[in-house]
CSV table of C-alpha atoms in Angstrom, one decimal:
chain,number,residue,atom,x,y,z
A,1,MET,CA,0.0,0.0,0.0
A,2,PRO,CA,1.6,3.3,-1.0
A,3,THR,CA,2.3,5.9,1.7
A,4,GLN,CA,-0.2,8.7,1.8
A,5,ARG,CA,1.4,12.1,1.6
A,6,PHE,CA,0.0,15.1,3.5
A,7,GLU,CA,0.7,18.7,3.0
A,8,VAL,CA,0.3,20.9,6.0
A,9,THR,CA,-0.1,24.7,5.7
A,10,THR,CA,0.1,27.2,8.5
A,11,GLU,CA,-2.3,29.7,6.9
A,12,SER,CA,-5.6,30.2,8.5
A,13,GLY,CA,-8.3,28.3,6.6
A,14,MET,CA,-11.8,29.5,5.8
A,15,GLY,CA,-13.6,26.1,5.5
A,16,TRP,CA,-16.4,24.9,7.7
A,17,GLY,CA,-14.1,22.7,9.7
A,18,ASP,CA,-11.8,25.6,10.5
A,19,TRP,CA,-14.8,27.8,11.4
A,20,TRP,CA,-16.2,25.0,13.6
A,21,LYS,CA,-12.8,24.6,15.4
A,22,ARG,CA,-12.5,28.3,16.0
A,23,LEU,CA,-16.1,28.5,17.3
A,24,PHE,CA,-16.0,25.4,19.6
A,25,GLY,CA,-12.3,24.8,19.9
A,26,GLY,CA,-10.3,21.8,18.7
A,27,SER,CA,-8.2,19.8,21.1
A,28,ALA,CA,-4.5,20.5,20.9
A,29,SER,CA,-3.8,16.8,20.5
A,30,GLN,CA,-6.0,16.7,17.4
A,31,ASN,CA,-4.0,19.4,15.8
A,32,GLU,CA,-0.5,18.1,16.6
A,33,THR,CA,1.7,17.0,13.8
A,34,VAL,CA,4.7,14.7,13.5
A,35,LEU,CA,7.4,14.3,10.9
A,36,PHE,CA,6.9,11.2,8.8
A,37,TYR,CA,9.6,10.2,6.3
A,38,ASP,CA,8.1,9.6,2.9
A,39,VAL,CA,10.5,7.1,1.3
A,40,GLU,CA,9.1,7.6,-2.2
A,41,VAL,CA,10.0,11.3,-2.3
A,42,GLY,CA,13.0,11.0,0.1
A,43,ARG,CA,11.9,13.7,2.6
A,44,ALA,CA,10.1,14.2,5.8
A,45,VAL,CA,6.5,15.6,5.7
A,46,CYS,CA,4.2,16.7,8.4
A,47,ILE,CA,1.2,14.5,9.1
A,48,PRO,CA,-1.4,14.7,11.9
A,49,LYS,CA,-0.2,12.7,14.9
A,50,ARG,CA,-3.5,10.8,14.9
A,51,GLU,CA,-2.6,9.4,11.5
A,52,LEU,CA,0.3,7.3,13.0
A,53,ARG,CA,-0.6,3.6,13.1
A,54,PRO,CA,0.7,0.8,15.3
A,55,GLY,CA,4.0,-0.5,14.0
A,56,ALA,CA,5.3,2.9,12.9
A,57,VAL,CA,8.8,3.5,14.4
A,58,GLU,CA,10.7,6.6,15.4
A,59,VAL,CA,14.1,6.7,13.7
A,60,GLN,CA,17.1,9.0,13.2
A,61,ILE,CA,17.8,9.3,9.5
A,62,GLN,CA,21.3,10.2,8.5
A,63,GLY,CA,21.6,13.8,7.5
A,64,MET,CA,18.4,14.9,9.4
A,65,ASP,CA,18.4,16.6,12.7
A,66,ASP,CA,15.0,15.5,13.9
A,67,LEU,CA,13.6,12.1,14.7
A,68,VAL,CA,11.0,11.0,12.1
A,69,TRP,CA,8.4,8.3,11.9
A,70,ILE,CA,8.7,5.5,9.3
A,71,LEU,CA,7.0,2.2,8.5
A,72,PRO,CA,9.3,-0.7,9.1
A,73,ASP,CA,8.4,-2.4,5.8
A,74,GLN,CA,9.9,0.6,4.1
A,75,VAL,CA,13.3,0.1,5.6
A,76,SER,CA,16.0,-2.3,4.2
A,77,ALA,CA,18.8,-3.8,6.2
A,78,GLY,CA,22.0,-2.0,6.2
A,79,PRO,CA,25.4,-3.6,5.8
A,80,ILE,CA,27.1,-5.7,8.5
A,81,LEU,CA,29.3,-3.3,10.4
A,82,HIS,CA,30.8,-5.5,13.1
A,83,GLU,CA,32.7,-8.8,13.3
A,84,PRO,CA,31.0,-11.8,15.0
A,85,PHE,CA,30.6,-11.3,18.7
A,86,ASP,CA,32.4,-13.1,21.5
A,87,GLU,CA,30.7,-15.8,23.6
A,88,GLU,CA,29.7,-13.4,26.4
A,89,VAL,CA,27.8,-11.2,23.9
A,90,ARG,CA,26.4,-14.3,22.1
A,91,ASP,CA,25.0,-15.5,25.5
A,92,CYS,CA,23.1,-12.2,25.8
A,93,ILE,CA,21.7,-12.7,22.3
A,94,ARG,CA,20.6,-16.2,23.2
A,95,GLU,CA,18.8,-14.8,26.2
A,96,ILE,CA,17.0,-12.3,24.0
A,97,GLN,CA,16.1,-14.9,21.4
A,98,ALA,CA,14.7,-17.2,24.1
A,99,THR,CA,12.7,-14.5,25.8
A,100,PHE,CA,11.0,-13.3,22.6
A,101,ALA,CA,10.8,-16.6,20.6
A,102,GLU,CA,7.0,-16.8,21.0
A,103,HIS,CA,6.5,-13.5,19.3
A,104,TYR,CA,9.6,-12.8,17.2
A,105,SER,CA,10.7,-16.0,15.6
A,106,LEU,CA,14.2,-15.2,14.4
A,107,SER,CA,17.0,-17.7,14.5
A,108,PHE,CA,20.1,-17.0,16.7
A,109,ASP,CA,22.1,-16.2,13.5
A,110,GLN,CA,19.4,-13.7,12.4
A,111,TRP,CA,19.4,-12.0,15.8
A,112,GLU,CA,23.2,-11.8,15.8
A,113,GLU,CA,23.4,-10.5,12.2
A,114,GLY,CA,20.8,-7.9,13.1
A,115,PHE,CA,22.9,-6.6,16.0
A,116,ARG,CA,26.0,-6.7,13.8
A,117,ARG,CA,24.3,-4.3,11.5
A,118,ASP,CA,23.6,-1.8,14.3
A,119,THR,CA,25.8,1.3,14.6
A,120,ASN,CA,25.9,0.7,18.4
A,121,PRO,CA,25.3,-3.0,19.0
A,122,ALA,CA,26.1,-2.8,22.7
A,123,GLN,CA,23.4,-0.2,23.3
A,124,GLU,CA,20.9,-2.1,21.2
A,125,ILE,CA,21.6,-5.4,23.0
A,126,ALA,CA,21.3,-3.6,26.3
A,127,LEU,CA,17.9,-2.2,25.2
A,128,TRP,CA,16.7,-5.7,24.2
A,129,LEU,CA,18.0,-7.2,27.5
A,130,HIS,CA,16.0,-4.5,29.4
A,131,ALA,CA,13.0,-5.2,27.3
A,132,GLY,CA,13.4,-8.9,28.1
A,133,GLU,CA,13.5,-8.2,31.8
A,134,VAL,CA,10.2,-6.2,31.5
A,135,TYR,CA,8.6,-8.9,29.4
A,136,ARG,CA,9.5,-11.7,31.8
A,137,HIS,CA,8.2,-9.6,34.8
A,138,PHE,CA,4.7,-9.4,33.3
A,139,ALA,CA,4.6,-12.5,31.1
A,140,ALA,CA,6.3,-15.2,33.2
A,141,ASP,CA,3.2,-16.4,35.0
A,142,GLU,CA,0.7,-15.2,32.4
A,143,PRO,CA,-1.2,-18.3,31.0
A,144,SER,CA,-3.0,-16.3,28.2
A,145,ALA,CA,-1.2,-16.2,24.9
A,146,ASP,CA,-3.2,-13.2,23.9
A,147,ARG,CA,-2.2,-11.3,27.0
A,148,ARG,CA,1.5,-12.2,26.5
A,149,GLN,CA,1.1,-11.0,22.9
A,150,ASP,CA,-0.2,-7.7,24.2
A,151,ILE,CA,2.6,-7.4,26.7
A,152,TYR,CA,5.0,-7.9,23.8
A,153,ARG,CA,3.1,-5.4,21.8
A,154,CYS,CA,3.6,-2.8,24.6
A,155,ILE,CA,7.3,-3.5,24.7
A,156,ALA,CA,7.8,-3.4,21.0
A,157,ALA,CA,6.1,0.0,20.9
A,158,CYS,CA,8.5,1.2,23.7
A,159,LEU,CA,11.5,-0.1,21.7
A,160,THR,CA,10.5,1.9,18.7
A,161,ALA,CA,9.1,5.1,20.1
A,162,SER,CA,10.0,7.6,22.8
A,163,ALA,CA,8.2,7.8,26.1
A,164,ASP,CA,6.3,10.9,24.8
A,165,ASN,CA,5.1,9.2,21.7
A,166,VAL,CA,4.6,5.5,22.6
A,167,TRP,CA,0.8,5.9,22.9
A,168,ASN,CA,0.6,7.2,19.4
A,169,VAL,CA,1.5,3.8,18.1
A,170,LEU,CA,0.3,1.5,20.9
A,171,GLU,CA,-3.2,0.0,20.8
A,172,PRO,CA,-3.5,-2.9,23.3
A,173,GLN,CA,-5.9,-5.5,22.2
A,174,VAL,CA,-6.5,-7.5,25.4
A,175,LEU,CA,-4.8,-5.6,28.2
A,176,THR,CA,-6.6,-2.7,29.8
A,177,ARG,CA,-5.1,0.7,29.4
A,178,GLU,CA,-4.0,0.6,33.1
A,179,GLU,CA,-2.3,-2.8,32.6
A,180,ALA,CA,-0.6,-1.6,29.4
A,181,GLU,CA,0.6,1.6,31.3
A,182,GLN,CA,2.2,-0.6,33.9
A,183,VAL,CA,4.3,-2.3,31.2
A,184,VAL,CA,5.2,1.0,29.5
A,185,ASN,CA,6.0,2.6,32.8
A,186,ARG,CA,8.3,-0.3,33.9
A,187,TYR,CA,10.0,-0.1,30.5
A,188,TYR,CA,10.7,3.6,30.9
A,189,GLN,CA,11.4,3.1,34.6
A,190,LYS,CA,8.7,5.5,35.7
A,191,SER,CA,7.0,5.2,39.0
A,192,PRO,CA,3.2,4.6,38.9
């Protein structure tokens, strides 16, 4: 499905929608915009924040100062930047693979190769280890596969969005908002 492009102007509009908003007020959150990287045209465009969908990720694009949102299926793997890791690091990768195997079925070699493509693999591995700790905290004794999937969904959103933006791309399916907030808060190490 092609990416939709949006043009945002700062001029005051004269349409019925603009009149209605001026008369009754529009919520600030409805009017907020974010930068979305349009791969087809090779530039960032502003879109309404409410247009972000689950799965969109916040990334830093080389040559751009600001973080932008992008859809993961529009990103291709970069080159391998690092030699194979030593056994201590490989043990960490095995732990990550085992923790998320139910939801993210990559082989050990695929996990390692992915980390070897990262600019800062130590930081990325540390993030995934932290994510694994959060996942195990909430999912270890959870008998429901659907609830475990939602816990993973919360953590995946945290891995791909800042604390300020995680709720723009997170839509829990089974967990209540309060339960999902507990997962998100633990990931970002916020007190309830």
